[in-house]
XYZ file of C-alpha atoms in Angstrom:
79
model
C 71.843 -5.048 -86.564
C 70.630 -8.066 -84.332
C 67.005 -8.195 -83.130
C 68.266 -7.504 -79.734
C 69.606 -4.532 -80.592
C 67.144 -3.127 -82.472
C 64.672 -0.042 -80.451
C 61.408 -1.252 -79.515
C 58.743 1.692 -81.093
C 55.893 -0.096 -78.834
C 52.181 -0.360 -80.862
C 48.875 -0.424 -79.343
C 46.140 -2.565 -80.923
C 42.755 -1.693 -79.845
C 39.299 -1.963 -80.799
C 35.678 -1.558 -80.357
C 32.501 -0.240 -81.057
C 32.076 3.585 -81.677
C 28.664 5.380 -80.456
C 29.927 8.650 -83.764
C 31.453 7.660 -86.383
C 32.731 11.515 -86.350
C 34.450 10.824 -83.156
C 36.692 8.325 -80.931
C 34.425 7.583 -78.804
C 33.900 3.825 -77.589
C 29.949 2.844 -76.823
C 31.056 0.627 -73.857
C 34.410 1.226 -73.023
C 34.506 -2.449 -71.017
C 33.979 -3.850 -74.778
C 37.416 -2.486 -76.121
C 39.667 -5.394 -78.026
C 43.205 -4.421 -76.663
C 44.432 -7.147 -79.562
C 48.513 -6.047 -77.686
C 51.337 -4.493 -78.231
C 53.491 -5.152 -80.779
C 57.537 -4.601 -81.317
C 57.428 -2.605 -84.310
C 54.565 -0.336 -86.993
C 54.406 -2.858 -89.262
C 53.586 -5.919 -86.991
C 50.571 -3.517 -85.371
C 50.018 -3.175 -88.739
C 49.361 -6.420 -90.438
C 47.370 -7.509 -87.088
C 45.297 -4.383 -87.627
C 44.128 -5.412 -91.179
C 43.704 -8.229 -90.069
C 40.846 -7.271 -87.171
C 39.742 -4.266 -89.456
C 39.338 -7.000 -92.809
C 36.793 -9.323 -89.524
C 34.911 -6.862 -88.669
C 34.630 -4.966 -92.271
C 30.839 -6.062 -92.721
C 30.266 -3.862 -88.799
C 30.483 -0.015 -89.961
C 30.404 0.502 -85.755
C 32.981 -1.289 -85.406
C 36.734 0.593 -85.376
C 40.429 -0.697 -84.589
C 43.149 2.047 -83.930
C 47.177 1.726 -84.265
C 47.961 3.869 -80.871
C 52.087 4.719 -81.707
C 52.886 3.790 -77.934
C 56.707 4.555 -78.071
C 55.352 8.591 -78.727
C 54.238 8.872 -75.645
C 55.975 6.657 -73.351
C 58.699 9.236 -75.210
C 57.777 12.223 -76.626
C 61.238 13.762 -77.151
C 62.544 11.375 -79.346
C 59.594 12.548 -81.207
C 60.886 14.336 -84.357
C 58.775 17.548 -85.031
């Protein structure tokens, strides 16, 4: 299957300092790092890992992968 014909499973990588490590509440929404949108999980994971390793010294900093394709097309998600 060519790259043009492959289904896009979009993923968003974001991160920032959390106000509480037990939840996903950012300290400052204006400071959230919107890293980018990626065409598949593997590409998003590579960027997530890189960003997480860059901030390893900040215990309050977390990066996340958001499965945009599940939000955009919830009917396509298998149970």
